Each structure stands twice: as structure tokens, then as C-alpha cells.
PDB file of C-alpha atoms and ligand atoms in Angstrom:
ATOM      1  CA  MET A   1      75.530  28.553  94.329  1.00  0.00           C
ATOM      2  CA  SER A   2      74.972  24.890  95.103  1.00  0.00           C
ATOM      3  CA  ARG A   3      77.761  22.456  94.379  1.00  0.00           C
ATOM      4  CA  LEU A   4      75.841  21.003  91.434  1.00  0.00           C
ATOM      5  CA  ALA A   5      75.064  24.429  89.979  1.00  0.00           C
ATOM      6  CA  LEU A   6      78.741  25.327  90.308  1.00  0.00           C
ATOM      7  CA  ILE A   7      79.807  22.206  88.437  1.00  0.00           C
ATOM      8  CA  ALA A   8      77.217  22.922  85.733  1.00  0.00           C
ATOM      9  CA  ALA A   9      78.509  26.505  85.411  1.00  0.00           C
ATOM     10  CA  LEU A  10      82.113  25.293  85.140  1.00  0.00           C
ATOM     11  CA  LEU A  11      81.168  22.777  82.480  1.00  0.00           C
ATOM     12  CA  ALA A  12      79.273  25.440  80.541  1.00  0.00           C
ATOM     13  CA  ALA A  13      82.336  27.693  80.720  1.00  0.00           C
ATOM     14  CA  ALA A  14      84.650  25.021  79.297  1.00  0.00           C
ATOM     15  CA  PRO A  15      86.280  26.110  76.024  1.00  0.00           C
ATOM     16  CA  ALA A  16      83.971  25.793  73.029  1.00  0.00           C
ATOM     17  CA  ALA A  17      86.935  25.001  70.795  1.00  0.00           C
ATOM     18  CA  ALA A  18      86.874  21.737  68.958  1.00  0.00           C
ATOM     19  CA  HIS A  19      89.838  19.473  68.333  1.00  0.00           C
ATOM     20  CA  TYR A  20      90.801  18.559  64.800  1.00  0.00           C
ATOM     21  CA  GLY A  21      93.096  16.144  63.102  1.00  0.00           C
ATOM     22  CA  MET A  22      95.220  18.447  60.922  1.00  0.00           C
ATOM     23  CA  ILE A  23      97.317  17.913  57.783  1.00  0.00           C
ATOM     24  CA  ILE A  24      98.500  21.299  56.527  1.00  0.00           C
ATOM     25  CA  PRO A  25     100.655  21.388  53.370  1.00  0.00           C
ATOM     26  CA  SER A  26     103.258  24.077  52.686  1.00  0.00           C
ATOM     27  CA  ASP A  27     101.611  24.664  49.291  1.00  0.00           C
ATOM     28  CA  ALA A  28      97.860  24.356  48.723  1.00  0.00           C
ATOM     29  CA  MET A  29      98.418  24.007  44.968  1.00  0.00           C
ATOM     30  CA  LEU A  30     101.917  22.955  43.955  1.00  0.00           C
ATOM     31  CA  SER A  31     103.228  24.647  40.817  1.00  0.00           C
ATOM     32  CA  GLN A  32     106.504  24.112  38.948  1.00  0.00           C
ATOM     33  CA  GLU A  33     107.850  27.306  40.530  1.00  0.00           C
ATOM     34  CA  ASP A  34     107.108  26.015  44.047  1.00  0.00           C
ATOM     35  CA  GLY A  35     109.631  23.197  43.656  1.00  0.00           C
ATOM     36  CA  ARG A  36     109.312  19.434  43.497  1.00  0.00           C
ATOM     37  CA  SER A  37     108.145  18.632  47.028  1.00  0.00           C
ATOM     38  CA  VAL A  38     105.534  19.570  49.586  1.00  0.00           C
ATOM     39  CA  ASP A  39     106.017  19.762  53.374  1.00  0.00           C
ATOM     40  CA  LEU A  40     103.167  18.495  55.529  1.00  0.00           C
ATOM     41  CA  THR A  41     102.557  19.467  59.148  1.00  0.00           C
ATOM     42  CA  VAL A  42     100.475  16.860  60.961  1.00  0.00           C
ATOM     43  CA  SER A  43      98.838  17.420  64.345  1.00  0.00           C
ATOM     44  CA  PHE A  44      95.834  17.033  66.628  1.00  0.00           C
ATOM     45  CA  SER A  45      94.959  20.558  67.679  1.00  0.00           C
ATOM     46  CA  HIS A  46      92.487  23.313  68.466  1.00  0.00           C
ATOM     47  CA  PRO A  47      93.092  25.260  65.229  1.00  0.00           C
ATOM     48  CA  PHE A  48      91.480  28.606  66.072  1.00  0.00           C
ATOM     49  CA  GLU A  49      93.446  28.892  69.310  1.00  0.00           C
ATOM     50  CA  GLU A  50      96.591  27.189  67.917  1.00  0.00           C
ATOM     51  CA  ASP A  51      96.545  24.917  70.914  1.00  0.00           C
ATOM     52  CA  GLY A  52      98.111  21.523  70.275  1.00  0.00           C
ATOM     53  CA  MET A  53      97.231  18.198  71.835  1.00  0.00           C
ATOM     54  CA  ILE A  54      99.246  14.978  71.743  1.00  0.00           C
ATOM     55  CA  LEU A  55      99.175  13.101  68.437  1.00  0.00           C
ATOM     56  CA  GLU A  56     100.438   9.531  68.777  1.00  0.00           C
ATOM     57  CA  ARG A  57     102.038   7.907  65.736  1.00  0.00           C
ATOM     58  CA  PRO A  58      98.952   7.246  63.563  1.00  0.00           C
ATOM     59  CA  GLU A  59      97.565   3.869  62.566  1.00  0.00           C
ATOM     60  CA  ALA A  60      97.913   4.864  58.914  1.00  0.00           C
ATOM     61  CA  PHE A  61      99.228   7.753  56.823  1.00  0.00           C
ATOM     62  CA  THR A  62      98.884   7.510  53.050  1.00  0.00           C
ATOM     63  CA  VAL A  63      98.885   9.420  49.785  1.00  0.00           C
ATOM     64  CA  THR A  64      96.468   8.518  46.997  1.00  0.00           C
ATOM     65  CA  HIS A  65      97.246   9.573  43.431  1.00  0.00           C
ATOM     66  CA  ALA A  66      95.680   8.314  40.174  1.00  0.00           C
ATOM     67  CA  GLY A  67      93.882   5.520  42.010  1.00  0.00           C
ATOM     68  CA  GLU A  68      97.028   4.260  43.724  1.00  0.00           C
ATOM     69  CA  THR A  69      97.530   4.481  47.494  1.00  0.00           C
ATOM     70  CA  THR A  70     101.042   4.571  48.978  1.00  0.00           C
ATOM     71  CA  ASP A  71     101.915   4.059  52.654  1.00  0.00           C
ATOM     72  CA  LEU A  72     103.857   7.021  54.099  1.00  0.00           C
ATOM     73  CA  LEU A  73     103.710   6.052  57.786  1.00  0.00           C
ATOM     74  CA  GLY A  74     107.459   5.407  57.970  1.00  0.00           C
ATOM     75  CA  ASP A  75     108.202   8.867  56.518  1.00  0.00           C
ATOM     76  CA  LEU A  76     106.601  10.797  59.396  1.00  0.00           C
ATOM     77  CA  SER A  77     109.188  12.612  61.540  1.00  0.00           C
ATOM     78  CA  GLU A  78     108.352  13.543  65.100  1.00  0.00           C
ATOM     79  CA  ALA A  79     107.976  17.290  65.530  1.00  0.00           C
ATOM     80  CA  THR A  80     106.546  19.829  67.925  1.00  0.00           C
ATOM     81  CA  VAL A  81     103.421  21.407  66.448  1.00  0.00           C
ATOM     82  CA  MET A  82     101.573  24.121  68.375  1.00  0.00           C
ATOM     83  CA  ASP A  83     103.632  23.193  71.465  1.00  0.00           C
ATOM     84  CA  ALA A  84     102.578  19.552  71.350  1.00  0.00           C
ATOM     85  CA  PRO A  85     103.889  16.311  69.839  1.00  0.00           C
ATOM     86  CA  GLY A  86     102.990  15.999  66.155  1.00  0.00           C
ATOM     87  CA  PHE A  87     104.742  15.099  62.900  1.00  0.00           C
ATOM     88  CA  THR A  88     106.160  16.536  59.709  1.00  0.00           C
ATOM     89  CA  LEU A  89     106.748  14.896  56.372  1.00  0.00           C
ATOM     90  CA  THR A  90     108.362  16.022  53.134  1.00  0.00           C
ATOM     91  CA  TYR A  91     106.827  14.376  50.092  1.00  0.00           C
ATOM     92  CA  ASP A  92     108.497  14.418  46.681  1.00  0.00           C
ATOM     93  CA  VAL A  93     105.857  15.130  44.066  1.00  0.00           C
ATOM     94  CA  GLU A  94     106.839  13.386  40.867  1.00  0.00           C
ATOM     95  CA  ARG A  95     103.645  13.485  38.848  1.00  0.00           C
ATOM     96  CA  PRO A  96     100.905  16.018  38.090  1.00  0.00           C
ATOM     97  CA  GLY A  97      97.374  15.568  39.420  1.00  0.00           C
ATOM     98  CA  ALA A  98      95.606  15.574  42.777  1.00  0.00           C
ATOM     99  CA  HIS A  99      97.440  13.999  45.722  1.00  0.00           C
ATOM    100  CA  ILE A 100      95.171  13.091  48.634  1.00  0.00           C
ATOM    101  CA  PHE A 101      97.023  12.788  51.933  1.00  0.00           C
ATOM    102  CA  ALA A 102      95.113  10.924  54.637  1.00  0.00           C
ATOM    103  CA  MET A 103      95.641   9.999  58.276  1.00  0.00           C
ATOM    104  CA  THR A 104      93.924   7.391  60.424  1.00  0.00           C
ATOM    105  CA  PRO A 105      94.972   8.194  63.985  1.00  0.00           C
ATOM    106  CA  VAL A 106      94.918   5.865  66.971  1.00  0.00           C
ATOM    107  CA  PRO A 107      91.693   6.459  68.981  1.00  0.00           C
ATOM    108  CA  TYR A 108      92.424   9.140  71.578  1.00  0.00           C
ATOM    109  CA  TRP A 109      90.905   8.953  75.073  1.00  0.00           C
ATOM    110  CA  GLU A 110      89.342  12.334  75.975  1.00  0.00           C
ATOM    111  CA  PRO A 111      88.372  12.438  79.672  1.00  0.00           C
ATOM    112  CA  ALA A 112      86.527  15.768  79.200  1.00  0.00           C
ATOM    113  CA  GLU A 113      84.116  14.097  76.785  1.00  0.00           C
ATOM    114  CA  ASP A 114      84.132  10.680  78.482  1.00  0.00           C
ATOM    115  CA  ALA A 115      84.717   9.214  75.023  1.00  0.00           C
ATOM    116  CA  PHE A 116      87.356   8.120  72.552  1.00  0.00           C
ATOM    117  CA  ILE A 117      87.971  10.297  69.496  1.00  0.00           C
ATOM    118  CA  GLN A 118      89.270   9.143  66.116  1.00  0.00           C
ATOM    119  CA  HIS A 119      89.511  11.757  63.349  1.00  0.00           C
ATOM    120  CA  PHE A 120      90.040  10.399  59.832  1.00  0.00           C
ATOM    121  CA  THR A 121      91.750  13.413  58.279  1.00  0.00           C
ATOM    122  CA  LYS A 122      92.584  14.352  54.706  1.00  0.00           C
ATOM    123  CA  VAL A 123      93.774  17.182  52.466  1.00  0.00           C
ATOM    124  CA  VAL A 124      93.914  17.315  48.664  1.00  0.00           C
ATOM    125  CA  VAL A 125      96.952  18.917  46.971  1.00  0.00           C
ATOM    126  CA  PRO A 126      97.001  19.301  43.170  1.00  0.00           C
ATOM    127  CA  ALA A 127     100.360  19.380  41.424  1.00  0.00           C
ATOM    128  CA  TYR A 128     101.687  21.090  38.309  1.00  0.00           C
ATOM    129  CA  GLY A 129      98.426  22.625  37.119  1.00  0.00           C
ATOM    130  CA  ASP A 130      96.512  19.326  36.996  1.00  0.00           C
ATOM    131  CA  ASP A 131      93.507  18.732  39.269  1.00  0.00           C
ATOM    132  CA  GLU A 132      92.605  15.234  38.004  1.00  0.00           C
ATOM    133  CA  GLY A 133      91.441  12.980  40.841  1.00  0.00           C
ATOM    134  CA  TRP A 134      90.317  15.714  43.262  1.00  0.00           C
ATOM    135  CA  ASP A 135      87.010  13.971  44.046  1.00  0.00           C
ATOM    136  CA  ALA A 136      88.368  10.431  44.564  1.00  0.00           C
ATOM    137  CA  GLU A 137      86.922   8.629  47.572  1.00  0.00           C
ATOM    138  CA  LEU A 138      89.489   6.843  49.701  1.00  0.00           C
ATOM    139  CA  GLY A 139      87.077   4.446  51.385  1.00  0.00           C
ATOM    140  CA  LEU A 140      87.968   5.643  54.883  1.00  0.00           C
ATOM    141  CA  ARG A 141      85.620   4.451  57.617  1.00  0.00           C
ATOM    142  CA  THR A 142      84.168   7.940  57.678  1.00  0.00           C
ATOM    143  CA  GLU A 143      84.936  10.522  55.019  1.00  0.00           C
ATOM    144  CA  ILE A 144      83.799  13.828  53.544  1.00  0.00           C
ATOM    145  CA  GLU A 145      83.386  13.406  49.808  1.00  0.00           C
ATOM    146  CA  PRO A 146      83.897  16.865  48.280  1.00  0.00           C
ATOM    147  CA  LEU A 147      81.277  18.144  45.835  1.00  0.00           C
ATOM    148  CA  THR A 148      83.294  21.331  45.428  1.00  0.00           C
ATOM    149  CA  LYS A 149      86.907  21.042  44.337  1.00  0.00           C
ATOM    150  CA  PRO A 150      88.630  21.316  47.752  1.00  0.00           C
ATOM    151  CA  PHE A 151      91.267  23.841  46.568  1.00  0.00           C
ATOM    152  CA  GLY A 152      91.402  26.832  44.263  1.00  0.00           C
ATOM    153  CA  LEU A 153      88.496  28.511  46.063  1.00  0.00           C
ATOM    154  CA  TRP A 154      88.131  32.227  46.679  1.00  0.00           C
ATOM    155  CA  ALA A 155      87.257  33.427  50.176  1.00  0.00           C
ATOM    156  CA  GLY A 156      83.478  33.811  50.097  1.00  0.00           C
ATOM    157  CA  ASN A 157      82.958  30.779  47.845  1.00  0.00           C
ATOM    158  CA  VAL A 158      80.777  27.952  49.035  1.00  0.00           C
ATOM    159  CA  PHE A 159      82.254  24.552  49.897  1.00  0.00           C
ATOM    160  CA  GLN A 160      79.972  21.509  49.683  1.00  0.00           C
ATOM    161  CA  GLY A 161      80.573  17.911  50.663  1.00  0.00           C
ATOM    162  CA  ILE A 162      78.762  14.664  51.438  1.00  0.00           C
ATOM    163  CA  VAL A 163      79.281  13.140  54.873  1.00  0.00           C
ATOM    164  CA  LYS A 164      79.807   9.390  54.611  1.00  0.00           C
ATOM    165  CA  LEU A 165      80.049   6.725  57.303  1.00  0.00           C
ATOM    166  CA  GLU A 166      80.943   3.164  56.270  1.00  0.00           C
ATOM    167  CA  GLY A 167      80.442   4.342  52.666  1.00  0.00           C
ATOM    168  CA  GLU A 168      76.866   5.604  53.140  1.00  0.00           C
ATOM    169  CA  PRO A 169      75.672   9.232  53.286  1.00  0.00           C
ATOM    170  CA  VAL A 170      74.682  10.395  56.785  1.00  0.00           C
ATOM    171  CA  PRO A 171      71.407  12.408  56.795  1.00  0.00           C
ATOM    172  CA  TYR A 172      71.519  15.536  58.951  1.00  0.00           C
ATOM    173  CA  ALA A 173      75.108  14.835  60.038  1.00  0.00           C
ATOM    174  CA  GLU A 174      76.619  17.472  62.285  1.00  0.00           C
ATOM    175  CA  VAL A 175      79.630  19.275  60.813  1.00  0.00           C
ATOM    176  CA  GLU A 176      81.921  21.523  62.848  1.00  0.00           C
ATOM    177  CA  VAL A 177      83.783  24.253  60.974  1.00  0.00           C
ATOM    178  CA  GLU A 178      86.867  26.019  62.292  1.00  0.00           C
ATOM    179  CA  PHE A 179      89.481  28.423  60.928  1.00  0.00           C
ATOM    180  CA  TYR A 180      93.181  27.674  61.341  1.00  0.00           C
ATOM    181  CA  ASN A 181      93.985  30.974  62.983  1.00  0.00           C
ATOM    182  CA  GLU A 182      97.716  31.151  62.160  1.00  0.00           C
ATOM    183  CA  GLY A 183      99.473  33.864  64.139  1.00  0.00           C
ATOM    184  CA  GLN A 184      96.252  34.507  66.073  1.00  0.00           C
ATOM    185  CA  ALA A 185      95.318  37.262  63.605  1.00  0.00           C
ATOM    186  CA  ALA A 186      91.572  36.667  63.961  1.00  0.00           C
ATOM    187  CA  THR A 187      89.467  37.115  67.076  1.00  0.00           C
ATOM    188  CA  ALA A 188      86.026  35.689  67.806  1.00  0.00           C
ATOM    189  CA  PRO A 189      83.334  38.030  69.202  1.00  0.00           C
ATOM    190  CA  SER A 190      81.921  35.072  71.129  1.00  0.00           C
ATOM    191  CA  GLU A 191      83.290  31.704  72.221  1.00  0.00           C
ATOM    192  CA  LEU A 192      80.382  30.252  70.290  1.00  0.00           C
ATOM    193  CA  MET A 193      82.028  31.443  67.066  1.00  0.00           C
ATOM    194  CA  ILE A 194      85.374  29.701  67.474  1.00  0.00           C
ATOM    195  CA  THR A 195      83.725  26.558  66.153  1.00  0.00           C
ATOM    196  CA  GLN A 196      80.669  26.975  63.954  1.00  0.00           C
ATOM    197  CA  THR A 197      78.247  24.086  63.661  1.00  0.00           C
ATOM    198  CA  ILE A 198      76.144  23.272  60.635  1.00  0.00           C
ATOM    199  CA  LYS A 199      74.106  20.248  59.633  1.00  0.00           C
ATOM    200  CA  ALA A 200      73.964  18.272  56.439  1.00  0.00           C
ATOM    201  CA  ASP A 201      70.638  17.886  54.626  1.00  0.00           C
ATOM    202  CA  ALA A 202      68.632  14.685  54.234  1.00  0.00           C
ATOM    203  CA  ASP A 203      71.194  13.423  51.670  1.00  0.00           C
ATOM    204  CA  GLY A 204      74.169  14.114  53.924  1.00  0.00           C
ATOM    205  CA  VAL A 205      75.196  17.212  51.906  1.00  0.00           C
ATOM    206  CA  PHE A 206      76.485  20.261  53.785  1.00  0.00           C
ATOM    207  CA  THR A 207      77.283  23.775  52.525  1.00  0.00           C
ATOM    208  CA  TYR A 208      79.552  26.460  53.981  1.00  0.00           C
ATOM    209  CA  ALA A 209      80.846  29.798  52.675  1.00  0.00           C
ATOM    210  CA  ALA A 210      84.207  30.813  54.190  1.00  0.00           C
ATOM    211  CA  PRO A 211      84.352  34.539  54.990  1.00  0.00           C
ATOM    212  CA  ASN A 212      88.135  34.770  55.105  1.00  0.00           C
ATOM    213  CA  PRO A 213      91.154  33.393  53.204  1.00  0.00           C
ATOM    214  CA  GLY A 214      93.190  30.633  54.826  1.00  0.00           C
ATOM    215  CA  TRP A 215      92.784  27.021  55.888  1.00  0.00           C
ATOM    216  CA  TRP A 216      89.350  25.905  57.074  1.00  0.00           C
ATOM    217  CA  GLY A 217      88.695  22.554  58.748  1.00  0.00           C
ATOM    218  CA  PHE A 218      85.440  20.628  58.344  1.00  0.00           C
ATOM    219  CA  ALA A 219      84.790  17.840  60.849  1.00  0.00           C
ATOM    220  CA  ALA A 220      81.722  15.642  60.484  1.00  0.00           C
ATOM    221  CA  LEU A 221      81.098  13.836  63.745  1.00  0.00           C
ATOM    222  CA  ASN A 222      79.363  10.515  64.289  1.00  0.00           C
ATOM    223  CA  THR A 223      79.291   7.958  67.095  1.00  0.00           C
ATOM    224  CA  ALA A 224      80.620   4.496  66.276  1.00  0.00           C
ATOM    225  CA  PRO A 225      78.266   1.561  66.804  1.00  0.00           C
ATOM    226  CA  GLU A 226      80.940  -0.152  68.939  1.00  0.00           C
ATOM    227  CA  THR A 227      82.439   0.925  72.266  1.00  0.00           C
ATOM    228  CA  MET A 228      86.009   0.795  73.578  1.00  0.00           C
ATOM    229  CA  GLU A 229      87.148   0.007  77.080  1.00  0.00           C
ATOM    230  CA  GLN A 230      88.670   2.575  79.454  1.00  0.00           C
ATOM    231  CA  ASP A 231      89.375   1.606  83.102  1.00  0.00           C
ATOM    232  CA  GLY A 232      87.163  -1.446  82.664  1.00  0.00           C
ATOM    233  CA  GLU A 233      84.178   0.555  81.393  1.00  0.00           C
ATOM    234  CA  ALA A 234      82.654   0.632  77.917  1.00  0.00           C
ATOM    235  CA  LYS A 235      83.008   4.112  76.387  1.00  0.00           C
ATOM    236  CA  ALA A 236      81.645   5.713  73.224  1.00  0.00           C
ATOM    237  CA  VAL A 237      83.907   6.313  70.217  1.00  0.00           C
ATOM    238  CA  GLU A 238      83.495   9.559  68.241  1.00  0.00           C
ATOM    239  CA  LEU A 239      84.377   9.085  64.565  1.00  0.00           C
ATOM    240  CA  GLY A 240      85.309  12.313  62.810  1.00  0.00           C
ATOM    241  CA  ALA A 241      85.617  12.801  59.054  1.00  0.00           C
ATOM    242  CA  VAL A 242      87.891  15.789  58.586  1.00  0.00           C
ATOM    243  CA  ILE A 243      88.911  17.659  55.454  1.00  0.00           C
ATOM    244  CA  TRP A 244      91.101  20.763  55.268  1.00  0.00           C
ATOM    245  CA  VAL A 245      90.267  23.267  52.541  1.00  0.00           C
ATOM    246  CA  ARG A 246      92.151  26.410  51.589  1.00  0.00           C
ATOM    247  CA  PHE A 247      90.322  29.551  50.476  1.00  0.00           C
ATOM    248  CA  GLU A 248      92.396  32.176  48.603  1.00  0.00           C
ATOM    249  CA  GLU A 249      92.285  35.923  48.880  1.00  0.00           C
ATOM    250  CA  TRP A 250      90.573  37.737  46.000  1.00  0.00           C
ATOM    251  CA  GLN A 251      93.324  39.457  43.999  1.00  0.00           C
TER     252      GLN A 251
HETATM  253 CU1   CU B   1      90.450  19.235  72.588  1.00  0.00          CU
END
């Protein structure tokens, strides 16, 4: 094998797993019986393989409820998540309705992709039997606007969302889908199935049916118009819009 062919083969053999900003709540739907608070685990990880990467303290971490956004950045506690630096946060839930937790991380330099990565990540947690506000848009630079309520889904249900960048739908946007494989209970018959890739339609709407209960991450990926500098060179910036959605087991 020539040197070039060898390098090409090595690159092709690199893990297919995708990295995701992750915010995983202790309760997907908080009820009175669950208590008055929710614990969040925040990381930057390969969810199917439970392989953590370093998450720096984010630029922003907020909760939005009834049209009001509250800064929670100071409430993040450093923690080890999937063997890597991440954060945890306990949030006291005082009122019913949907609580949208969102993170804007610091752009992360990824040598393997020769690019910076910034995943705007969110999860929607309803409290006390009230789902009001589940479809609120936060106005993040890039965001998945759910068309399906992003909780209270059965495994097998379809999840639909609109991919938005700077507030506008992105036609044919690429969306990566990955299962948070807690306890490594699931196996993939092919590396190509660790991350599944789908595309949005001409209106930026994508559709996915989860085959299995648990947390599923959707990451819509776009390239920023600007570049950032690394070692004196201009590099591309990948902007990810990530949402975590829980599918429940049919009872
Ligand atoms: Cu990675």
C-alpha cells in the first residue's frame, strides 16, 4: 500500500461517531411525585459510545420558561461526565409548564476535522403536568424548532423539527441522529449506524422515527459564514443545532 493509500485507509477507518453537546435531565417530564427539582448532566460527548470530550465552561447556559430567560451559568458545577470534564446543575422547578434549558458552548477546536465546532444545545422539560411553551423558539444562532412536542413520545413515534440558522429555515440541512447508549446496552451492526444521517426537506423540515426508548440526540450541522483563527490560519466553524428528545417505552 502506498503511503497515501495508507493514510486514506486510516482516515476511512476513523470512528464514525459524532460528537454532541448534551444536556440530559434526571426527569424527562417532572411530576409532583418526582420532587421539586431536576438534575442536569451537561457534556460534550460521543453518546452512542459514552465517550466524553472536554467541555469548557460554556459561553451561556439558560432556562426559558413562560417567555422569560434566566441565566444559570453560575450554577454549573464542574463534574466528570463519561470520563471527561463536564458539568452538573440542580434546578429548582417552582412553576408548571415547559422549561427549555439551553447551552451555548465556547467554539471547540477539533484537529481531526480541521475546524471549530460550536453546538447550540437544548432540552425541553415540562413540569407538573403542564406542557405550555414546548415550542418556544429561543432565538439561538442555530436552533431546531420542534414541530412535534419534544417529550411524551412513544418509541416508534416520529419526531419532526425545522432546522433554523440565523432565524431562517435551512433547506436540505443535514441532521445527524444518535442514541444515548447508557450502559452500552445497544450494539450497532455497522459503524455506519452509530450515527444516522438524514436530510431536511426544501422547507428545512426533518422527520425521524426512533426505534427504541431512551434519549435521542438530533444535531443539524451548518458551516458559519465566518472563519476563526488557529495557529495563524483561517479555519471553518461548524455550527450545530442540537436537541435531545426522550422516547418512552410502550407500556
Ligand atoms: Cu468527537
